[in-house]
Amino acid sequence: MIGVALVGLGDIALRAHLPALLRNPDVEVAALVDPDPARRALAAAHAQAPVAKDIRDVLGDPSVRGVVLATPPWVTTELIGQVAATGRFVLAEKPVATSLEAARTLLDLPEEQRRWVQVGLAYRHDPALELLGDWLRSGLLGGPLLVRAHIYDEGRDPADPAHARRIEETLRHGLPLVHEGAHVFDWFRVLFGPPERVEDAWTLATRSGLPAPNLCGARLHYPQGTVVLAEFGWLTGALPRCEISVLGDRGHVLLDGRTFELELSTARGVERFGFEPDRTTRCFDRQLARFAELITGERDEACPSLEDGVATLVLAERITKLLEGER
């Protein structure tokens, strides 16, 4: 059994990481870590594992071979270095930092330690991405492509003010394109290659008093003439559809952002493709399986790697600098 500590016991940890750890027969939850006693108690109710309030309390435990960091990105950066320095493997939630400057400390880690870090771009592992990639490589849709990404998440629910406060705090540490964009920019890098340029960008605050604009977007150019129109939004009382549309001369694909179901429209008609089990389960199970393979040596390189995680920050920073120049 591979002993793994889960550090940070918030929503994503309890909803996705911990269930995946408990489902994997090759992994044992070696420790649950969070400074909040209520969160520790809630997690301990689901998993019989030692609890601790500080990561330093578990890094001396020889049974801990890997650490999952489900911590806020403004905390994660330093913790990655702390864990890797002890010779342990790290699965770090995205983004790995809130800025490229903050991420430079990670790129300064020794090469061996960088290889021990897998970035939690969980949706990289979804079969929908694999199938969409197959279609694009085969030329099924034709090209050049027009891609529209409408990524709306984290709505404002009057019945859950604590959630709104958490998202507003995250907004203090970067626009939604830094946080939600990590997944989307990683997908586009896999599908289309590195972006060639950022054409333009925009922001909008839908109400006063927010620490930063809650809506933002950019027009991006990728190889082979692909144009991406991406927009991201948080903290509105109602949310538009979350979806990605890929249009070429020969066909169109619509990806449901909640389920990752695919709808393919070509001259043959309309075909729909679904995947089991639900999106969160399949992505986090696959992600953890690859992390376990990295720990045991069955996998030579982390997937996604630390460099992949930093690449999403590079693009987010290019967009942010363009916005600052416009202001």
Coordinates of C-alpha atoms in Angstrom, one line a residue:
M1 CA 0.0 0.0 0.0
I2 CA 1.1 3.5 -0.8
G3 CA 0.8 5.9 2.1
V4 CA -0.6 9.3 1.0
A5 CA -1.3 12.3 3.2
L6 CA -4.1 14.7 2.2
V7 CA -3.3 18.3 3.1
G8 CA -6.1 20.9 2.9
L9 CA -9.6 19.6 3.7
G10 CA -11.8 22.0 1.9
D11 CA -14.5 21.4 -0.7
I12 CA -12.3 19.9 -3.4
A13 CA -10.5 17.7 -0.9
L14 CA -13.7 16.2 0.6
R15 CA -15.7 16.1 -2.7
A16 CA -13.0 14.7 -5.0
H17 CA -9.6 13.9 -3.6
L18 CA -10.6 12.0 -0.5
P19 CA -13.2 9.8 -2.2
A20 CA -10.6 9.0 -4.9
L21 CA -8.1 8.0 -2.3
L22 CA -10.6 5.8 -0.5
R23 CA -11.6 4.1 -3.8
N24 CA -8.0 3.2 -4.9
P25 CA -7.0 -0.2 -3.6
D26 CA -3.3 0.6 -3.9
V27 CA -3.4 3.7 -1.7
E28 CA -3.9 4.2 2.0
V29 CA -4.8 7.5 3.6
A30 CA -1.9 8.0 5.9
A31 CA -2.9 11.4 7.3
L32 CA -5.5 14.2 7.1
V33 CA -4.0 17.7 7.6
D34 CA -5.8 21.0 8.0
P35 CA -5.4 23.9 10.6
D36 CA -9.2 24.0 11.0
P37 CA -10.4 21.4 13.7
A38 CA -13.9 21.3 12.2
R39 CA -12.6 20.3 8.8
R40 CA -10.3 17.7 10.3
A41 CA -13.3 16.2 12.2
L42 CA -15.4 16.2 9.0
A43 CA -12.7 14.4 7.0
A44 CA -12.0 12.0 9.8
A45 CA -15.7 11.0 9.8
H46 CA -15.1 9.7 6.2
A47 CA -11.7 8.1 6.6
Q48 CA -10.0 6.3 9.5
A49 CA -6.7 8.1 9.4
P50 CA -4.5 10.2 11.8
V51 CA -5.3 13.9 11.7
A52 CA -2.8 16.8 12.1
K53 CA -3.1 20.6 12.0
D54 CA 0.3 21.2 10.3
I55 CA 2.0 19.5 7.4
R56 CA 5.2 19.4 9.4
D57 CA 3.5 16.9 11.7
V58 CA 3.4 14.3 9.0
L59 CA 6.6 14.9 6.9
G60 CA 8.6 12.9 9.4
D61 CA 6.3 9.9 9.1
P62 CA 8.1 7.2 6.9
S63 CA 4.7 5.7 5.9
V64 CA 3.9 8.9 4.0
R65 CA 5.3 8.4 0.5
G66 CA 3.1 11.0 -1.3
V67 CA 1.3 14.1 -0.4
V68 CA -1.9 15.5 -2.1
L69 CA -2.0 19.3 -1.7
A70 CA -5.6 20.5 -1.9
T71 CA -4.6 23.9 -0.5
P72 CA -5.3 27.5 -1.8
P73 CA -2.8 28.4 -4.5
W74 CA -1.3 31.2 -2.5
V75 CA -0.3 28.5 0.1
T76 CA 0.5 25.6 -2.3
T77 CA 3.6 27.1 -3.9
E78 CA 5.7 27.0 -0.7
L79 CA 4.3 23.6 0.4
I80 CA 5.4 22.0 -2.9
G81 CA 9.0 22.9 -2.1
Q82 CA 8.7 21.7 1.5
V83 CA 7.3 18.3 0.5
A84 CA 9.7 17.7 -2.4
A85 CA 12.7 18.6 -0.3
T86 CA 11.9 15.6 2.0
G87 CA 12.0 13.2 -1.0
R88 CA 8.3 12.7 -1.2
F89 CA 6.1 12.9 -4.3
V90 CA 3.5 15.7 -4.6
L91 CA 0.2 16.0 -6.3
A92 CA -0.6 19.7 -6.1
E93 CA -3.9 21.3 -6.9
K94 CA -3.9 23.8 -9.7
P95 CA -2.9 26.5 -10.1
V96 CA 0.5 25.8 -8.5
A97 CA 1.0 29.6 -7.8
T98 CA -1.0 32.8 -8.3
S99 CA 1.6 34.4 -10.5
L100 CA 4.6 33.5 -12.7
E101 CA 6.9 35.3 -10.3
A102 CA 5.7 33.2 -7.4
A103 CA 6.1 30.0 -9.5
R104 CA 9.8 30.8 -10.2
T105 CA 10.7 29.2 -6.9
L106 CA 9.3 25.9 -8.2
L107 CA 11.4 26.1 -11.3
D108 CA 14.4 26.6 -9.2
L109 CA 13.9 23.3 -7.4
P110 CA 16.5 20.6 -8.3
E111 CA 15.5 18.7 -11.4
E112 CA 14.9 15.4 -9.5
Q113 CA 12.5 17.2 -7.1
R114 CA 10.6 18.8 -10.0
R115 CA 10.1 15.4 -11.5
W116 CA 8.3 14.3 -8.3
V117 CA 5.6 16.9 -8.7
Q118 CA 2.4 16.1 -10.5
V119 CA 0.0 19.1 -11.1
G120 CA -3.7 18.5 -10.3
L121 CA -5.0 19.5 -13.7
A122 CA -7.5 16.7 -13.2
Y123 CA -9.5 17.1 -16.3
R124 CA -6.4 16.4 -18.5
H125 CA -7.2 12.7 -17.7
D126 CA -10.8 12.7 -19.0
P127 CA -11.5 10.4 -22.0
A128 CA -13.5 13.3 -23.6
L129 CA -10.2 15.1 -24.1
E130 CA -8.7 12.0 -25.7
L131 CA -11.6 11.5 -28.1
L132 CA -11.7 15.1 -29.0
G133 CA -8.0 15.0 -29.7
D134 CA -8.4 12.0 -32.0
W135 CA -11.1 13.8 -34.0
L136 CA -8.9 16.9 -34.4
R137 CA -5.8 15.0 -35.4
S138 CA -7.8 13.0 -38.0
G139 CA -9.1 16.3 -39.6
L140 CA -12.7 15.3 -38.9
L141 CA -13.7 18.9 -38.3
G142 CA -11.5 20.5 -40.9
G143 CA -9.6 23.6 -40.2
P144 CA -8.8 26.3 -39.3
L145 CA -10.9 26.1 -36.1
L146 CA -12.9 28.6 -34.2
V147 CA -13.1 27.6 -30.5
R148 CA -15.5 29.3 -28.0
A149 CA -14.9 28.5 -24.3
H150 CA -17.6 29.7 -21.9
I151 CA -16.4 28.8 -18.5
Y152 CA -18.8 29.9 -15.8
D153 CA -18.6 28.4 -12.4
E154 CA -18.8 29.3 -8.7
G155 CA -22.1 31.2 -8.8
R156 CA -23.4 33.4 -5.9
D157 CA -26.0 31.5 -3.8
P158 CA -27.7 33.7 -1.2
A159 CA -28.2 30.6 0.9
D160 CA -24.4 29.9 1.1
P161 CA -22.6 33.2 1.9
A162 CA -19.6 31.3 3.2
H163 CA -19.0 30.0 -0.3
A164 CA -19.2 33.5 -1.8
R165 CA -16.7 34.7 0.7
R166 CA -14.2 31.9 -0.2
I167 CA -14.5 32.8 -3.9
E168 CA -14.1 36.5 -3.2
E169 CA -11.0 35.7 -1.3
T170 CA -9.7 33.7 -4.3
L171 CA -10.5 36.6 -6.5
R172 CA -8.0 38.7 -4.5
H173 CA -5.3 36.4 -5.7
G174 CA -6.0 36.5 -9.4
L175 CA -8.8 36.8 -12.0
P176 CA -10.9 33.7 -12.8
L177 CA -8.7 33.1 -15.9
V178 CA -5.8 32.3 -13.5
H179 CA -7.8 29.7 -11.6
E180 CA -10.4 28.3 -14.0
G181 CA -8.1 29.1 -16.9
A182 CA -5.5 26.5 -15.6
H183 CA -7.8 23.6 -16.8
V184 CA -8.9 25.3 -20.0
F185 CA -5.4 26.5 -21.1
D186 CA -4.0 23.1 -20.3
W187 CA -6.6 21.4 -22.6
F188 CA -5.9 23.8 -25.4
R189 CA -2.2 23.4 -25.1
V190 CA -2.7 19.6 -25.4
L191 CA -5.1 19.9 -28.3
F192 CA -3.6 22.8 -30.3
G193 CA 0.0 23.3 -29.0
P194 CA 1.4 26.4 -27.3
P195 CA -0.5 29.7 -28.1
E196 CA 1.1 32.0 -30.6
R197 CA -0.3 35.2 -29.4
V198 CA -2.9 37.0 -27.3
E199 CA -4.9 39.3 -29.6
D200 CA -7.0 41.1 -27.0
A201 CA -8.6 40.7 -23.5
W202 CA -11.3 42.2 -21.4
T203 CA -12.7 42.3 -17.9
L204 CA -16.0 43.3 -16.3
A205 CA -17.1 43.6 -12.7
T206 CA -20.8 42.9 -12.5
R207 CA -21.2 44.7 -9.2
S208 CA -19.2 47.1 -7.0
G209 CA -17.2 46.0 -4.0
L210 CA -15.6 43.0 -5.6
P211 CA -11.8 42.7 -5.0
A212 CA -11.3 42.3 -8.8
P213 CA -13.4 41.9 -11.9
N214 CA -15.4 38.6 -11.8
L215 CA -15.8 38.3 -15.6
C216 CA -12.9 38.2 -18.0
G217 CA -11.9 36.8 -21.3
A218 CA -9.4 36.9 -24.2
R219 CA -8.9 36.2 -27.9
L220 CA -6.1 33.7 -28.5
H221 CA -4.3 32.5 -31.6
Y222 CA -2.9 29.0 -31.8
P223 CA -1.0 27.1 -34.5
Q224 CA -2.7 26.1 -37.8
G225 CA -4.9 29.3 -37.7
T226 CA -7.0 28.2 -34.7
V227 CA -8.7 31.1 -32.9
V228 CA -9.9 30.7 -29.3
L229 CA -12.5 33.0 -27.7
A230 CA -12.3 32.3 -24.0
E231 CA -14.4 33.8 -21.3
F232 CA -14.6 33.0 -17.6
G233 CA -17.0 34.1 -14.9
W234 CA -17.7 33.8 -11.1
L235 CA -20.0 35.2 -8.5
T236 CA -23.2 36.0 -10.5
G237 CA -26.6 35.1 -9.2
A238 CA -27.3 33.0 -12.3
L239 CA -24.7 31.3 -14.6
P240 CA -24.8 30.8 -18.4
R241 CA -24.1 27.4 -19.8
C242 CA -20.5 26.1 -19.2
E243 CA -19.4 24.7 -22.5
I244 CA -16.6 24.5 -25.2
S245 CA -17.5 24.7 -28.9
V246 CA -15.1 23.7 -31.6
L247 CA -16.2 24.7 -35.2
G248 CA -14.4 23.8 -38.4
D249 CA -15.4 23.7 -42.1
R250 CA -16.5 20.0 -41.9
G251 CA -18.1 19.8 -38.4
H252 CA -18.8 21.1 -35.0
V253 CA -18.2 19.7 -31.5
L254 CA -20.0 20.9 -28.4
L255 CA -18.5 19.8 -25.0
D256 CA -20.8 20.2 -22.0
G257 CA -18.6 21.8 -19.3
R258 CA -20.5 20.1 -16.4
T259 CA -20.5 16.5 -17.7
F260 CA -17.9 16.5 -20.5
E261 CA -20.4 14.8 -22.8
L262 CA -19.6 15.5 -26.4
E263 CA -22.0 16.3 -29.3
L264 CA -20.5 15.8 -32.7
S265 CA -22.3 17.4 -35.8
T266 CA -21.0 16.5 -39.3
A267 CA -22.6 15.7 -42.7
R268 CA -23.4 12.2 -41.2
G269 CA -25.7 13.8 -38.7
V270 CA -25.5 14.4 -34.9
E271 CA -23.8 11.9 -32.6
R272 CA -23.6 12.1 -28.8
F273 CA -20.9 10.5 -26.6
G274 CA -21.1 10.1 -22.9
F275 CA -18.7 8.6 -20.4
E276 CA -19.0 6.7 -17.1
P277 CA -18.9 7.2 -14.3
D278 CA -19.5 10.9 -13.6
R279 CA -16.9 13.4 -14.6
T280 CA -15.4 14.0 -11.1
T281 CA -15.1 10.3 -10.3
R282 CA -13.4 9.3 -13.5
C283 CA -11.0 12.3 -13.7
F284 CA -9.8 12.1 -10.1
D285 CA -9.6 8.3 -10.1
R286 CA -7.4 8.5 -13.3
Q287 CA -5.3 11.3 -11.8
L288 CA -4.6 9.4 -8.6
A289 CA -3.8 6.2 -10.5
R290 CA -1.1 8.1 -12.4
F291 CA 0.2 9.6 -9.2
A292 CA 0.5 6.2 -7.7
E293 CA 2.4 5.0 -10.8
L294 CA 4.8 7.9 -10.4
I295 CA 5.4 7.0 -6.8
T296 CA 6.1 3.3 -7.5
G297 CA 8.3 4.1 -10.5
E298 CA 5.9 2.6 -13.1
R299 CA 5.7 6.1 -14.6
D300 CA 8.9 7.9 -15.4
E301 CA 7.4 11.4 -15.6
A302 CA 4.6 13.3 -13.9
C303 CA 1.5 13.9 -16.0
P304 CA 0.8 16.7 -16.0
S305 CA 4.2 17.9 -15.0
L306 CA 5.3 21.0 -13.0
E307 CA 6.3 22.6 -16.3
D308 CA 2.8 22.0 -17.6
G309 CA 1.3 23.7 -14.6
V310 CA 3.6 26.7 -15.0
A311 CA 2.7 26.9 -18.7
T312 CA -0.9 27.8 -17.8
L313 CA 0.4 30.6 -15.6
V314 CA 2.6 31.9 -18.4
L315 CA -0.5 32.3 -20.6
A316 CA -2.6 33.8 -17.8
E317 CA 0.2 36.3 -17.1
R318 CA 0.4 37.3 -20.8
I319 CA -3.3 38.1 -20.7
T320 CA -3.1 39.9 -17.4
K321 CA -0.2 42.1 -18.7
L322 CA -2.2 43.0 -21.8
L323 CA -5.1 44.0 -19.5
E324 CA -2.8 46.1 -17.4
G325 CA -1.4 47.8 -20.5
E326 CA -5.0 48.7 -21.7
R327 CA -5.7 50.2 -18.3

